Amino acid sequence: MTQFVGILTAGGDSPGLNAAIRGVGKAAIGAYGMQIIGFRDGFRGLMQDRTIRLTGAELSGILTVGGTILGTSRDKPHKMPVGDQTMDMTSVMLETYHKHHLDALVCLGGGGTQKNAYHLSQNGMNVITLPKTIDNDVSGTDMTFGFDTALGIATEAIDRLHSTAHSHHRIIVVELMGHNAGWLALGAGIAGGADVILLPEIPYDINVVAEALRQRQRRGSGFSIVAVSEGAMSQEDAEALAKVAADRAAAKEEKDEKKRERAKAKLEKLNLTMQDKTLRLSRRLEELTGLESRVTILGHLQRGGTPSAADRLLATRLGAACADLIHQGTFGVMVAARGDGAEPVPLADVVGKVKLVPPGHPWIKTARDIGVCLGDRL
Ligand code: F6P
């Protein structure tokens, strides 16, 4: 009997999504004769029943295309913006799922999508997911697709910044994406030869960073590249944030609504001041070193365009493995990359976790071994 498979992409787009859609589709249609229905714009398309039939024709020519042919959104099934409110639309999505006689729903996304997909699987859908994000922070998988492409783009940017920093004897502070994880900044920082790499996992001491730059200057290198992750923060900001989080937790425990509101207001204020933390970092480094400093924020450039060969390969093999698992009836899992292969990991073990760079990770040791300053006092 023909099996019907729905597929959607959710969260921030990332290179390799189309390669994954193609991988799932080609294997599902070619090997198992399944029919594929794409939902547009993430969970919103599932709610609104906006579909596109994916046959061989639609899957052709998309391997090298960036973004997602299905469109995406950050909407959550149980908190869907409807007018000026947010509503739980899970039951509406379940209706769409049954209307199309779906045997499975494939959700391609990062940490948030894994959580939302798990929610749907607990509400009666046969869900299976694939891990994508340039942040590489999804728990349970060796790697996410999108990361390698972003790593290449960010590394090339750092390469290019070197010659201009060198010519002007400047500091260039380059901000990289990664949300609360430092994989992208650490990987591109090492590959691009940054002199300082600042990660969310290691709050920095501005004096340590300035001293490293002054030391370079004393040794005859009047320019420096500082690769900073968007989630990186100073030790003072990290302490202030930890304090507010502790206050919020205590207020919740004590069921003290006023205290909770106060902590929430403090957090909002802190988040506001942290919005320009990379600019502040650059200004402070100028003050402390006497060198001129410039900021480059790479932003969404890191997510756009053609996926790398490694990402195409990863997305295709996870996509094909996904079709096998649907055929076997394995659901409620994420198809994780494991070595050269793929394996199903229960979504229950994936959600609510973020894969940060562990303090003892070999890349951290490598960076320190080659003299990169990570902003902490050793
Ligand atoms: O999760 C991918 C990511 O690019 C993060 O690195 C970044 O913090 C975030 O998405 C940006 O989100 P948006 O595209 O909604 O601005």
Short mmCIF file of C-alpha atoms and ligand atoms in Angstrom, two decimals:
data_model
loop_
_atom_site.label_atom_id
_atom_site.label_comp_id
_atom_site.label_asym_id
_atom_site.label_seq_id
_atom_site.Cartn_x
_atom_site.Cartn_y
_atom_site.Cartn_z
CA MET A 1 0.00 0.00 0.00
CA THR A 2 1.31 3.48 -0.88
CA GLN A 3 2.56 5.44 2.11
CA PHE A 4 2.00 9.20 2.31
CA VAL A 5 4.75 11.30 3.83
CA GLY A 6 4.52 14.99 4.77
CA ILE A 7 7.65 17.13 5.02
CA LEU A 8 8.32 20.61 6.38
CA THR A 9 11.27 22.85 7.20
CA ALA A 10 11.14 25.02 10.34
CA GLY A 11 13.30 27.53 12.21
CA GLY A 12 16.03 29.58 10.56
CA ASP A 13 16.90 28.41 7.05
CA SER A 14 20.24 26.77 6.47
CA PRO A 15 22.27 25.50 3.52
CA GLY A 16 21.56 21.83 2.87
CA LEU A 17 17.80 21.93 3.53
CA ASN A 18 16.97 21.36 -0.14
CA ALA A 19 19.56 18.60 -0.36
CA ALA A 20 17.83 16.92 2.60
CA ILE A 21 14.33 17.36 1.11
CA ARG A 22 15.67 15.84 -2.10
CA GLY A 23 17.38 13.00 -0.20
CA VAL A 24 14.23 12.06 1.71
CA GLY A 25 12.04 12.44 -1.39
CA LYS A 26 14.21 10.58 -3.89
CA ALA A 27 14.76 7.63 -1.54
CA ALA A 28 11.13 7.54 -0.39
CA ILE A 29 9.74 7.68 -3.93
CA GLY A 30 12.46 5.67 -5.67
CA ALA A 31 13.06 2.90 -3.16
CA TYR A 32 9.61 2.61 -1.55
CA GLY A 33 7.07 4.17 -3.91
CA MET A 34 5.90 6.64 -1.25
CA GLN A 35 4.14 9.93 -2.08
CA ILE A 36 5.54 13.16 -0.66
CA ILE A 37 3.59 16.27 0.33
CA GLY A 38 5.52 19.38 1.30
CA PHE A 39 4.03 21.88 3.76
CA ARG A 40 4.95 25.52 3.22
CA ASP A 41 6.54 27.79 5.81
CA GLY A 42 7.07 25.31 8.62
CA PHE A 43 4.36 24.41 11.11
CA ARG A 44 2.27 27.34 9.84
CA GLY A 45 1.73 25.53 6.53
CA LEU A 46 0.64 22.42 8.39
CA MET A 47 -1.90 24.49 10.29
CA GLN A 48 -3.15 26.28 7.18
CA ASP A 49 -2.94 23.21 4.95
CA ARG A 50 -0.74 24.94 2.37
CA THR A 51 0.93 22.19 0.43
CA ILE A 52 3.07 21.40 -2.58
CA ARG A 53 3.24 17.90 -4.11
CA LEU A 54 6.86 16.82 -4.33
CA THR A 55 7.44 14.52 -7.29
CA GLY A 56 10.67 13.81 -9.17
CA ALA A 57 10.23 17.09 -11.08
CA GLU A 58 10.11 19.31 -7.98
CA LEU A 59 13.06 17.46 -6.44
CA SER A 60 15.20 17.89 -9.50
CA GLY A 61 17.79 20.69 -9.61
CA ILE A 62 17.53 21.68 -5.95
CA LEU A 63 20.63 19.95 -4.55
CA THR A 64 22.82 23.01 -4.93
CA VAL A 65 20.19 25.62 -4.09
CA GLY A 66 20.44 27.47 -0.76
CA GLY A 67 17.50 28.16 1.57
CA THR A 68 14.45 25.92 1.41
CA ILE A 69 12.03 25.48 -1.48
CA LEU A 70 9.29 24.92 1.11
CA GLY A 71 9.82 28.19 2.97
CA THR A 72 10.16 28.30 6.73
CA SER A 73 8.98 30.08 9.87
CA ARG A 74 9.74 30.07 13.56
CA ASP A 75 6.11 29.36 14.53
CA LYS A 76 5.42 26.79 17.24
CA PRO A 77 2.38 24.46 17.02
CA HIS A 78 1.28 25.11 20.60
CA LYS A 79 1.97 28.88 20.49
CA MET A 80 0.86 29.91 17.01
CA PRO A 81 0.33 33.63 16.41
CA VAL A 82 -3.31 34.06 15.39
CA GLY A 83 -4.34 37.71 15.07
CA ASP A 84 -2.84 39.43 18.09
CA GLN A 85 -2.89 36.31 20.27
CA THR A 86 -0.99 33.03 20.41
CA MET A 87 -3.03 29.84 20.37
CA ASP A 88 -2.45 26.10 20.63
CA MET A 89 -3.09 24.88 17.07
CA THR A 90 -1.95 21.30 17.57
CA SER A 91 -5.42 19.82 16.94
CA VAL A 92 -5.79 21.79 13.69
CA MET A 93 -2.44 20.38 12.52
CA LEU A 94 -3.59 16.88 13.45
CA GLU A 95 -6.66 17.40 11.25
CA THR A 96 -4.42 18.34 8.28
CA TYR A 97 -2.25 15.31 9.00
CA HIS A 98 -5.28 12.99 8.86
CA LYS A 99 -6.87 14.81 5.91
CA HIS A 100 -3.83 13.87 3.80
CA HIS A 101 -3.79 10.32 5.21
CA LEU A 102 -0.20 10.85 6.27
CA ASP A 103 1.76 7.86 7.50
CA ALA A 104 4.62 10.08 8.63
CA LEU A 105 5.64 13.71 9.02
CA VAL A 106 9.30 14.65 8.48
CA CYS A 107 10.41 17.85 10.25
CA LEU A 108 13.74 19.41 9.29
CA GLY A 109 15.10 21.85 11.81
CA GLY A 110 17.28 22.81 14.77
CA GLY A 111 16.76 22.50 18.51
CA GLY A 112 13.42 24.35 18.57
CA THR A 113 12.05 22.23 15.74
CA GLN A 114 13.04 19.02 17.54
CA LYS A 115 11.00 20.22 20.51
CA ASN A 116 7.98 21.15 18.39
CA ALA A 117 8.16 17.89 16.46
CA TYR A 118 8.32 15.95 19.73
CA HIS A 119 5.18 17.79 20.84
CA LEU A 120 3.39 16.65 17.66
CA SER A 121 4.63 13.08 18.12
CA GLN A 122 3.13 13.09 21.61
CA ASN A 123 -0.13 14.26 20.09
CA GLY A 124 -0.69 11.39 17.72
CA MET A 125 1.55 11.98 14.70
CA ASN A 126 4.26 9.67 13.37
CA VAL A 127 7.08 12.16 13.42
CA ILE A 128 10.69 11.83 12.33
CA THR A 129 13.21 14.67 12.23
CA LEU A 130 16.53 15.68 10.69
CA PRO A 131 19.06 17.96 12.45
CA LYS A 132 19.86 21.18 10.57
CA THR A 133 21.41 24.39 11.78
CA ILE A 134 24.51 26.44 11.12
CA ASP A 135 24.96 26.56 14.92
CA ASN A 136 25.78 22.81 15.20
CA ASP A 137 24.15 22.84 18.64
CA VAL A 138 21.61 20.01 18.34
CA SER A 139 22.13 17.36 20.98
CA GLY A 140 22.44 13.67 20.04
CA THR A 141 24.03 14.07 16.59
CA ASP A 142 27.71 14.28 15.65
CA MET A 143 26.93 17.21 13.37
CA THR A 144 24.11 19.22 11.86
CA PHE A 145 23.91 20.10 8.18
CA GLY A 146 24.40 23.78 7.44
CA PHE A 147 27.34 24.04 9.81
CA ASP A 148 30.04 23.14 7.31
CA THR A 149 28.84 25.71 4.77
CA ALA A 150 28.67 28.47 7.39
CA LEU A 151 32.11 27.45 8.62
CA GLY A 152 33.47 27.89 5.09
CA ILE A 153 31.83 31.28 4.59
CA ALA A 154 32.97 32.57 7.99
CA THR A 155 36.51 31.30 7.41
CA GLU A 156 36.71 33.01 4.03
CA ALA A 157 35.48 36.23 5.64
CA ILE A 158 38.20 36.04 8.29
CA ASP A 159 40.77 35.38 5.54
CA ARG A 160 39.65 38.52 3.75
CA LEU A 161 39.63 40.62 6.91
CA HIS A 162 43.27 39.73 7.52
CA SER A 163 44.64 41.76 4.62
CA THR A 164 42.70 44.91 5.45
CA ALA A 165 43.48 44.61 9.20
CA HIS A 166 47.14 44.12 8.33
CA SER A 167 47.29 47.08 5.94
CA HIS A 168 45.77 49.49 8.47
CA HIS A 169 47.42 48.03 11.59
CA ARG A 170 43.95 47.64 13.07
CA ILE A 171 42.04 45.30 15.28
CA ILE A 172 39.09 43.81 13.44
CA VAL A 173 36.40 42.32 15.64
CA VAL A 174 34.34 39.91 13.56
CA GLU A 175 31.04 38.69 14.98
CA LEU A 176 29.85 35.23 14.00
CA MET A 177 26.49 33.55 14.48
CA GLY A 178 25.96 30.43 16.60
CA HIS A 179 23.27 31.51 19.08
CA ASN A 180 24.46 30.32 22.53
CA ALA A 181 27.02 27.87 21.15
CA GLY A 182 30.55 28.71 20.05
CA TRP A 183 31.10 26.00 17.41
CA LEU A 184 31.07 28.37 14.46
CA ALA A 185 33.31 31.02 16.04
CA LEU A 186 35.75 28.42 17.35
CA GLY A 187 35.89 26.42 14.09
CA ALA A 188 36.16 29.44 11.79
CA GLY A 189 38.45 31.23 14.22
CA ILE A 190 40.93 28.37 14.17
CA ALA A 191 40.58 27.75 10.41
CA GLY A 192 40.89 31.47 9.64
CA GLY A 193 43.81 32.07 12.00
CA ALA A 194 42.07 34.50 14.40
CA ASP A 195 44.28 35.77 17.20
CA VAL A 196 41.50 35.91 19.78
CA ILE A 197 38.37 33.73 19.82
CA LEU A 198 35.56 34.55 22.23
CA LEU A 199 32.84 31.99 22.89
CA PRO A 200 29.62 31.96 24.91
CA GLU A 201 30.99 28.96 26.82
CA ILE A 202 34.01 30.93 28.13
CA PRO A 203 33.07 34.39 29.48
CA TYR A 204 35.95 36.72 28.75
CA ASP A 205 38.04 39.13 30.78
CA ILE A 206 38.50 42.25 28.64
CA ASN A 207 41.90 42.89 30.24
CA VAL A 208 43.13 39.47 29.19
CA VAL A 209 42.03 40.14 25.60
CA ALA A 210 43.64 43.60 25.55
CA GLU A 211 46.87 42.17 26.99
CA ALA A 212 46.98 39.51 24.24
CA LEU A 213 46.62 42.22 21.59
CA ARG A 214 49.27 44.42 23.21
CA GLN A 215 51.60 41.44 23.34
CA ARG A 216 51.14 40.89 19.60
CA GLN A 217 51.93 44.54 19.03
CA ARG A 218 55.11 44.28 21.13
CA ARG A 219 56.15 41.33 19.00
CA GLY A 220 55.71 43.38 15.84
CA SER A 221 52.15 42.45 14.79
CA GLY A 222 50.22 45.69 14.86
CA PHE A 223 47.01 44.08 13.62
CA SER A 224 44.77 41.44 15.16
CA ILE A 225 41.63 39.51 14.33
CA VAL A 226 39.15 38.92 17.16
CA ALA A 227 36.51 36.33 16.26
CA VAL A 228 33.58 36.73 18.61
CA SER A 229 30.53 34.54 18.81
CA GLU A 230 27.23 36.46 18.94
CA GLY A 231 26.52 34.76 22.30
CA ALA A 232 29.90 35.55 23.86
CA MET A 233 29.90 37.87 26.85
CA SER A 234 32.21 39.41 29.40
CA GLN A 235 32.59 37.84 32.82
CA GLU A 236 30.65 40.78 34.36
CA ASP A 237 27.72 40.34 31.94
CA ALA A 238 27.74 36.57 32.50
CA GLU A 239 27.65 37.07 36.28
CA ALA A 240 24.82 39.62 36.03
CA LEU A 241 22.87 37.24 33.79
CA ALA A 242 23.42 34.30 36.14
CA LYS A 243 22.23 36.42 39.07
CA VAL A 244 19.00 37.44 37.31
CA ALA A 245 18.38 33.82 36.29
CA ALA A 246 18.87 32.72 39.93
CA ASP A 247 16.50 35.49 41.14
CA ARG A 248 13.88 34.38 38.62
CA ALA A 249 14.21 30.74 39.67
CA ALA A 250 13.93 31.69 43.37
CA ALA A 251 10.86 33.86 42.68
CA LYS A 252 9.25 30.99 40.80
CA GLU A 253 10.04 28.58 43.64
CA GLU A 254 8.65 31.02 46.23
CA LYS A 255 5.66 31.79 43.94
CA ASP A 256 6.51 35.50 44.47
CA GLU A 257 4.90 37.25 41.49
CA LYS A 258 6.33 40.73 42.28
CA LYS A 259 9.88 39.37 42.61
CA ARG A 260 9.40 37.51 39.35
CA GLU A 261 8.28 40.67 37.55
CA ARG A 262 11.29 42.57 38.95
CA ALA A 263 13.68 39.85 37.75
CA LYS A 264 12.00 39.82 34.34
CA ALA A 265 12.39 43.60 34.02
CA LYS A 266 16.07 43.33 35.02
CA LEU A 267 16.61 40.62 32.42
CA GLU A 268 14.98 42.72 29.68
CA LYS A 269 17.19 45.68 30.62
CA LEU A 270 20.28 43.49 30.59
CA ASN A 271 19.37 42.00 27.22
CA LEU A 272 18.96 45.51 25.83
CA THR A 273 22.42 46.59 26.95
CA MET A 274 23.88 43.35 25.62
CA GLN A 275 22.45 43.95 22.16
CA ASP A 276 25.47 46.04 21.19
CA LYS A 277 28.02 44.05 23.16
CA THR A 278 30.29 43.47 20.16
CA LEU A 279 30.47 47.23 19.50
CA ARG A 280 31.19 47.82 23.19
CA LEU A 281 33.92 45.18 23.05
CA SER A 282 35.54 46.91 20.08
CA ARG A 283 35.40 50.33 21.78
CA ARG A 284 36.90 48.98 25.01
CA LEU A 285 39.72 47.30 23.07
CA GLU A 286 40.52 50.60 21.38
CA GLU A 287 40.65 52.32 24.76
CA LEU A 288 42.79 49.64 26.36
CA THR A 289 45.26 49.10 23.50
CA GLY A 290 45.40 52.46 21.78
CA LEU A 291 44.89 50.63 18.47
CA GLU A 292 42.16 51.45 16.02
CA SER A 293 39.37 48.85 15.90
CA ARG A 294 36.58 48.04 13.44
CA VAL A 295 33.61 45.69 13.71
CA THR A 296 32.30 43.33 11.01
CA ILE A 297 29.05 41.50 11.73
CA LEU A 298 28.73 38.61 9.29
CA GLY A 299 25.07 37.93 10.14
CA HIS A 300 22.83 36.11 7.66
CA LEU A 301 25.57 35.92 5.03
CA GLN A 302 26.63 32.82 6.94
CA ARG A 303 23.31 31.11 6.20
CA GLY A 304 22.85 32.03 2.56
CA GLY A 305 23.75 30.42 -0.73
CA THR A 306 24.98 27.12 -2.05
CA PRO A 307 25.64 24.33 0.45
CA SER A 308 29.16 22.91 0.67
CA ALA A 309 29.92 19.42 -0.64
CA ALA A 310 30.13 18.11 2.96
CA ASP A 311 26.69 19.53 3.79
CA ARG A 312 25.15 18.11 0.60
CA LEU A 313 26.59 14.72 1.44
CA LEU A 314 25.44 14.83 5.08
CA ALA A 315 21.95 16.08 4.23
CA THR A 316 21.52 13.50 1.47
CA ARG A 317 22.64 10.54 3.54
CA LEU A 318 20.48 11.57 6.53
CA GLY A 319 17.56 12.12 4.16
CA ALA A 320 17.94 8.69 2.58
CA ALA A 321 18.29 7.07 6.04
CA CYS A 322 15.09 8.87 7.04
CA ALA A 323 13.17 7.18 4.20
CA ASP A 324 14.47 3.78 5.39
CA LEU A 325 13.30 4.48 8.94
CA ILE A 326 9.84 5.55 7.74
CA HIS A 327 9.63 2.31 5.76
CA GLN A 328 10.58 0.35 8.90
CA GLY A 329 7.97 2.25 10.95
CA THR A 330 10.48 3.92 13.29
CA PHE A 331 9.00 7.18 14.58
CA GLY A 332 9.44 9.69 17.40
CA VAL A 333 13.13 9.87 16.50
CA MET A 334 15.71 12.21 15.03
CA VAL A 335 17.97 10.80 12.33
CA ALA A 336 21.36 11.56 13.85
CA ALA A 337 24.73 11.62 12.09
CA ARG A 338 26.98 9.02 13.67
CA GLY A 339 30.41 8.60 12.10
CA ASP A 340 29.90 7.85 8.42
CA GLY A 341 26.44 6.46 9.12
CA ALA A 342 23.12 7.54 10.60
CA GLU A 343 21.15 6.29 13.57
CA PRO A 344 17.75 7.05 15.11
CA VAL A 345 17.83 8.83 18.48
CA PRO A 346 14.58 9.14 20.48
CA LEU A 347 13.32 12.73 20.35
CA ALA A 348 12.75 12.49 24.11
CA ASP A 349 16.55 12.29 24.50
CA VAL A 350 17.19 15.24 22.17
CA VAL A 351 14.74 17.92 23.31
CA GLY A 352 15.53 20.46 26.01
CA LYS A 353 19.28 20.04 25.53
CA VAL A 354 21.76 22.27 23.72
CA LYS A 355 25.11 20.93 22.53
CA LEU A 356 27.60 23.54 23.71
CA VAL A 357 31.36 23.40 23.22
CA PRO A 358 32.61 21.39 26.23
CA PRO A 359 35.52 22.99 28.12
CA GLY A 360 37.72 19.96 27.37
CA HIS A 361 36.87 19.78 23.67
CA PRO A 362 39.90 19.07 21.44
CA TRP A 363 39.30 22.26 19.41
CA ILE A 364 39.70 24.31 22.61
CA LYS A 365 43.00 22.58 23.32
CA THR A 366 44.13 23.11 19.72
CA ALA A 367 43.37 26.82 19.92
CA ARG A 368 45.26 27.22 23.19
CA ASP A 369 48.19 25.10 21.93
CA ILE A 370 48.72 27.41 18.96
CA GLY A 371 48.59 30.52 21.15
CA VAL A 372 45.06 31.76 20.48
CA CYS A 373 43.67 33.86 23.34
CA LEU A 374 40.25 32.62 24.47
CA GLY A 375 39.71 35.57 26.79
CA ASP A 376 40.15 33.70 30.09
CA ARG A 377 43.03 33.94 32.54
CA LEU A 378 44.76 30.56 32.76
O1 F6P B 1 19.90 29.26 14.55
C1 F6P B 1 20.45 29.81 13.41
C2 F6P B 1 20.67 31.29 13.59
O2 F6P B 1 21.25 31.79 12.41
C3 F6P B 1 21.50 31.69 14.81
O3 F6P B 1 22.88 31.53 14.59
C4 F6P B 1 21.08 33.11 15.02
O4 F6P B 1 21.22 33.48 16.38
C5 F6P B 1 19.63 33.09 14.62
O5 F6P B 1 19.45 31.95 13.80
C6 F6P B 1 19.18 34.31 13.86
O6 F6P B 1 17.82 34.24 13.69
P1 F6P B 1 16.97 35.07 12.64
O7 F6P B 1 17.26 34.52 11.28
O8 F6P B 1 15.57 34.84 13.05
O9 F6P B 1 17.44 36.48 12.75
#
